[in-house]
Coordinates of C-alpha atoms in Angstrom, one line a residue:
M1 CA 3.3 -13.8 -11.4
E2 CA 4.1 -12.0 -14.3
P3 CA 4.8 -8.1 -14.5
T4 CA 1.3 -6.2 -14.8
T5 CA 0.4 -3.1 -16.0
L6 CA -2.7 -1.7 -15.2
S7 CA -4.4 1.9 -16.2
T8 CA -7.0 4.4 -14.9
D9 CA -8.6 7.6 -16.7
R10 CA -5.1 9.2 -15.5
L11 CA -2.5 7.1 -14.2
V12 CA -0.8 4.2 -15.9
L13 CA 1.2 1.7 -13.2
R14 CA 3.4 -0.9 -13.7
P15 CA 6.0 -2.2 -12.3
F16 CA 9.7 -0.6 -11.4
V17 CA 12.5 -1.0 -14.0
P18 CA 15.8 0.4 -13.7
A19 CA 15.2 3.4 -16.2
D20 CA 13.4 4.2 -13.4
E21 CA 15.9 5.0 -10.7
D22 CA 17.0 8.3 -11.0
E23 CA 12.8 9.4 -10.0
L24 CA 12.7 7.4 -7.7
Y25 CA 16.0 8.6 -5.8
A26 CA 14.9 11.9 -6.0
A27 CA 11.5 11.1 -4.3
A28 CA 12.2 9.2 -1.9
R29 CA 14.7 11.4 -0.6
D30 CA 11.8 13.5 0.7
P31 CA 11.6 14.3 4.3
D32 CA 7.3 13.3 5.1
V33 CA 8.8 9.9 2.6
Q34 CA 11.2 8.7 5.2
R35 CA 9.1 10.2 8.0
W36 CA 6.4 8.2 7.0
T37 CA 7.6 5.3 5.4
L38 CA 10.0 1.4 5.6
V39 CA 12.3 3.1 2.8
P40 CA 16.2 3.7 4.1
S41 CA 17.2 6.4 5.8
P42 CA 19.6 8.1 4.8
Y43 CA 18.5 7.3 0.7
E44 CA 20.9 6.6 -0.7
R45 CA 21.6 6.2 -4.5
E46 CA 22.7 2.0 -3.6
H47 CA 19.1 2.0 -2.1
A48 CA 17.7 3.3 -5.5
H49 CA 19.7 1.5 -8.1
T50 CA 19.5 -2.5 -6.3
Y51 CA 15.4 -1.9 -5.7
V52 CA 14.7 -1.6 -9.1
N53 CA 17.3 -4.4 -9.9
E54 CA 16.5 -6.7 -8.1
T55 CA 14.0 -6.2 -5.0
V56 CA 11.3 -4.9 -7.5
P57 CA 11.7 -8.3 -9.9
N58 CA 12.7 -10.5 -6.9
G59 CA 9.3 -9.6 -6.0
W60 CA 7.2 -10.3 -8.5
R61 CA 8.8 -13.3 -9.5
D62 CA 8.4 -14.7 -6.3
G63 CA 4.3 -13.7 -5.9
T64 CA 5.1 -12.2 -3.0
A65 CA 5.7 -8.4 -3.0
F66 CA 4.1 -6.8 -6.1
A67 CA 5.0 -2.6 -6.4
F68 CA 3.9 -0.3 -9.2
A69 CA 5.3 2.8 -10.8
V70 CA 2.4 5.5 -11.3
R71 CA 2.7 7.7 -14.2
L72 CA 1.1 10.5 -15.6
G73 CA 0.1 8.2 -18.6
A74 CA 2.8 6.2 -20.1
E75 CA 5.2 9.0 -20.7
G76 CA 4.7 11.1 -18.0
P77 CA 6.1 11.6 -14.6
L78 CA 6.8 9.4 -12.1
V79 CA 3.8 10.4 -9.0
A80 CA 3.5 7.9 -6.5
A81 CA 4.5 4.1 -5.2
V82 CA 1.9 1.5 -4.9
G83 CA 2.9 -1.9 -3.4
V84 CA 1.0 -4.4 -2.6
H85 CA 2.8 -7.4 0.0
I86 CA 2.2 -11.3 0.4
H87 CA 3.0 -12.0 4.4
T88 CA 0.8 -14.8 4.5
A89 CA -1.8 -17.0 3.1
E90 CA -4.3 -15.2 5.2
S91 CA -2.0 -11.4 5.5
T92 CA -2.0 -8.9 2.1
E93 CA -0.9 -5.3 2.7
I94 CA -1.0 -2.7 1.0
G95 CA 1.7 0.0 0.8
Y96 CA 2.3 3.7 -0.7
W97 CA 3.6 7.3 -0.9
A98 CA 3.2 10.2 -3.2
V99 CA 5.9 12.5 -5.2
K100 CA 6.1 15.3 -3.6
E101 CA 5.3 17.4 -6.0
H102 CA 1.9 15.6 -6.8
R103 CA 0.5 15.6 -3.7
G104 CA -3.4 16.7 -3.2
R105 CA -4.3 15.4 -6.9
G106 CA -6.5 11.9 -6.2
Y107 CA -3.4 10.6 -7.4
V108 CA -2.9 7.8 -4.3
T109 CA -6.0 7.5 -4.2
E110 CA -7.1 6.5 -8.3
A111 CA -4.0 4.2 -8.2
V112 CA -5.4 2.0 -4.8
L113 CA -8.3 1.4 -6.1
A114 CA -6.6 0.1 -9.3
V115 CA -4.2 -2.3 -7.7
A116 CA -6.5 -2.8 -4.8
R117 CA -8.9 -4.5 -7.3
W118 CA -6.3 -6.2 -9.2
A119 CA -5.0 -7.3 -6.1
F120 CA -9.0 -9.1 -5.3
T121 CA -9.4 -10.3 -8.8
E122 CA -6.3 -11.3 -10.2
L123 CA -4.2 -12.5 -6.7
G124 CA -7.6 -13.4 -4.7
I125 CA -7.5 -12.3 -1.9
G126 CA -9.9 -12.0 0.9
R127 CA -8.4 -8.3 2.6
L128 CA -6.4 -6.4 1.2
E129 CA -5.3 -4.5 5.0
W130 CA -3.7 -1.0 5.5
R131 CA -1.5 -0.4 8.1
A132 CA -0.2 3.3 9.2
E133 CA 1.7 5.3 12.3
V134 CA -0.8 7.1 14.0
G135 CA -0.9 10.8 13.0
N136 CA 0.0 9.6 9.2
A137 CA -2.6 12.1 8.8
G138 CA -2.7 11.9 4.7
S139 CA -2.4 7.5 4.7
R140 CA -5.1 7.7 6.6
A141 CA -7.0 10.2 4.3
V142 CA -6.0 8.0 0.7
A143 CA -7.5 5.1 2.6
E144 CA -10.8 6.0 3.7
K145 CA -11.2 7.7 0.0
A146 CA -10.7 4.8 -1.4
G147 CA -13.3 2.7 0.9
F148 CA -10.8 1.0 3.5
Q149 CA -13.3 1.1 6.9
V150 CA -10.3 2.1 10.1
E151 CA -10.6 -0.7 12.2
G152 CA -8.7 1.0 15.2
I153 CA -5.1 1.0 16.5
L154 CA -2.8 -1.8 17.1
R155 CA -0.6 -1.4 19.8
A156 CA 3.4 -1.4 19.1
G157 CA 2.1 -2.5 15.5
I158 CA 5.0 -1.5 13.2
V159 CA 8.5 -1.4 13.5
H160 CA 10.1 2.3 12.2
R161 CA 13.7 3.0 12.6
G162 CA 14.3 0.0 15.5
T163 CA 11.2 1.2 17.6
N164 CA 7.8 0.0 17.8
R165 CA 4.8 2.0 16.7
D166 CA 1.4 2.3 17.5
C167 CA -0.8 1.7 13.7
W168 CA -3.6 2.4 12.6
V169 CA -5.7 -0.3 10.5
G170 CA -8.1 -0.7 8.4
A171 CA -9.1 -3.2 5.9
L172 CA -10.6 -3.4 2.5
L173 CA -12.7 -6.4 1.0
P174 CA -13.7 -7.3 -2.4
S175 CA -17.2 -6.9 -1.2
D176 CA -16.2 -2.7 -0.7
L177 CA -15.7 -2.3 -4.2
G178 CA -19.0 -4.7 -5.3
L179 CA -16.4 -7.4 -6.4
P180 CA -17.3 -10.9 -5.7
S181 CA -14.9 -12.8 -3.3
R182 CA -13.4 -16.4 -3.5
L183 CA -14.7 -17.8 -0.1
P184 CA -18.1 -16.4 1.1
Y185 CA -17.9 -13.8 3.8
L186 CA -19.2 -14.7 7.1
P187 CA -19.6 -11.3 10.1
A188 CA -20.3 -11.8 13.0
E189 CA -23.1 -10.7 14.7
A190 CA -21.5 -8.3 16.7
P191 CA -24.9 -7.0 18.7
I192 CA -26.3 -10.2 19.2
G193 CA -23.1 -10.6 21.0
C194 CA -23.3 -8.4 23.1
Q195 CA -26.3 -9.0 24.1
A196 CA -25.2 -11.6 25.0
A197 CA -22.5 -11.1 26.5
V198 CA -24.8 -8.4 28.8
S199 CA -27.3 -10.9 30.5
Q200 CA -25.0 -13.2 31.4
S201 CA -22.9 -11.0 33.5
R202 CA -26.6 -9.7 35.3

């Protein structure tokens, strides 16, 4: 996949590049980012250097991970990071975090929606999944504002700092954004199935 730049009314999203190293390093040292995300902790300069010079370009080249630096305009400050990770043909996950000084202004929701539309139209995925450790209220608020439907709690659904943690899981479908899907979607008829199960148990 060729590196892609996206834009919204307020934001420019482009792949991280070496020039982003200083801002990334400063932002990722925030204790809240380290508490709720998978960035290394403690976060050292070498982590930022490797990320912008190797991890990000390799992900784009291999088509397995697409990380965007989110800026307030083309020349503005780094305000967030959003990434899409292709785990399998049926499993694609989005992750994000906001720079401390720029939280609470709707930037992440705006960026997540832009990336989701791009993933549905350009990558052709049929389901974009979101996971966050239970208790990460900020991440959940963004997901819900972007239209993700929270589907429940997965026990030991994520690994964080060497421990299994329960996580919320939710998903966004192309149809949630008024977009066509590459494959037709046939949802389960839950009410009918529940009624049948009840009648059989009597």
